[in-house]
Amino acid sequence: MFAPQLLKLFAALLLGNAIATAAVAAPSFDAGELAELRAQASWQKYAHVLIGLDVDNSIAALSKRKSLAATDYDTELAEVLSQIKGDYLEETIWKSVFGQVSFYVNRAGLAKLTHARGVRKIMKASPTGHVYDHGDSLEVVKALILESGSALVTVIPHSTSAEWSLGPDGRAKFKTGSGVPKASELESEDFVASLSPSAFTSYELASKKIGGDGNDPSIILNLTIEGYYELVTRSDIRTLQSTERALKAQASKPVLDQGALDEAKRAGNAMVTIDLKRSPGYTPRLHLLSPQARASQIGSLRAAFEEIVGAAQPSALPSLQTIEGLASATVVLDYEGLEALYDLADARIERVTKPFQSTAR
């Protein structure tokens, strides 16, 4: 006569065990992705992971909330991070309103995450893309640090009031946009103070160098790998380049495409793309600049293109096509004009190449 009650009790126990098992279930992950993350952490000291917190982020649950904020799951996140304490970089944390979190973690921390409480899923994080990366400059910096333990880098934050322009020698020129004496120096010091102590071993302000430009907002950091990962996940970095590479790039001679010259000789003219040097301080992300800094970059590049083309072939100026504020333009030059452009080898030019399409016939 106790059979029905025993069956109910047994069913309840099974249900309870199922719930308990689900509550402590290990995070899910793709084995191939996890292997890549392990390799990344071994070779590059840290891996960039994206985790899904074990929270109710269903559409039904989200629709009941009056507002969505990235801090909504801070309690759950704190529980996860407490299990990998000392094995992740706190400064690299990014949070979404849907309970997804990314950060850099070392191999030991990655191993702990695979059975951490409160984690539903582990994935590879996508590159943040916050920092403008011209010519794989970020990979160069990372490689130098991994090889030597640290590397000298030039950093310019978006917070600077200094206004960038491209000088006639191909080097960056700055003027203060705030009207405050030593503004760049004060802003740079504030930025350095915002970095974690492990991010760098030493620093120098370009504005304080003897014989240097007092308006130059560049900060020379002896950057560690922890600092590198911190900077590439920040959204307020305008420039991050190897200092040595940046100096060489500004002093380099233009790369001139012989194929374009051959085409102009054969067809009578050729459309070419002129790329100007992206010296430290330049950024294509104009929306992040102050109105004054944006106007300075736009005006400087427009003047440079007009001066360069005007010196080679004034009659070609109507064919000059630019995108406001960007360091690339196209123009149609006849053979003599292109030959003159190559002979002038203006120091502001990085390269001249044939675009994918040409008006030459």
mmCIF file of C-alpha atoms in Angstrom, residues 46 81-90 104-109 112 226:
data_model
loop_
_atom_site.group_PDB
_atom_site.id
_atom_site.type_symbol
_atom_site.label_atom_id
_atom_site.label_comp_id
_atom_site.label_asym_id
_atom_site.label_seq_id
_atom_site.Cartn_x
_atom_site.Cartn_y
_atom_site.Cartn_z
ATOM 1 C CA TYR A 46 47.352 34.727 -22.009
ATOM 2 C CA LEU A 81 36.369 35.399 -11.083
ATOM 3 C CA SER A 82 36.920 34.330 -7.483
ATOM 4 C CA GLN A 83 37.646 30.844 -8.824
ATOM 5 C CA ILE A 84 40.433 32.064 -11.134
ATOM 6 C CA LYS A 85 41.910 34.744 -8.882
ATOM 7 C CA GLY A 86 45.434 35.679 -9.948
ATOM 8 C CA ASP A 87 45.071 33.958 -13.317
ATOM 9 C CA TYR A 88 43.301 36.656 -15.348
ATOM 10 C CA LEU A 89 43.843 40.321 -16.223
ATOM 11 C CA GLU A 90 41.192 42.395 -14.501
ATOM 12 C CA TYR A 104 42.513 37.574 -20.924
ATOM 13 C CA VAL A 105 43.339 34.497 -18.853
ATOM 14 C CA ASN A 106 46.499 32.419 -18.446
ATOM 15 C CA ARG A 107 46.684 28.666 -18.985
ATOM 16 C CA ALA A 108 46.062 27.841 -15.318
ATOM 17 C CA GLY A 109 42.998 30.071 -15.268
ATOM 18 C CA LYS A 112 39.986 26.272 -13.933
ATOM 19 C CA GLU A 226 50.082 42.468 -19.583
#
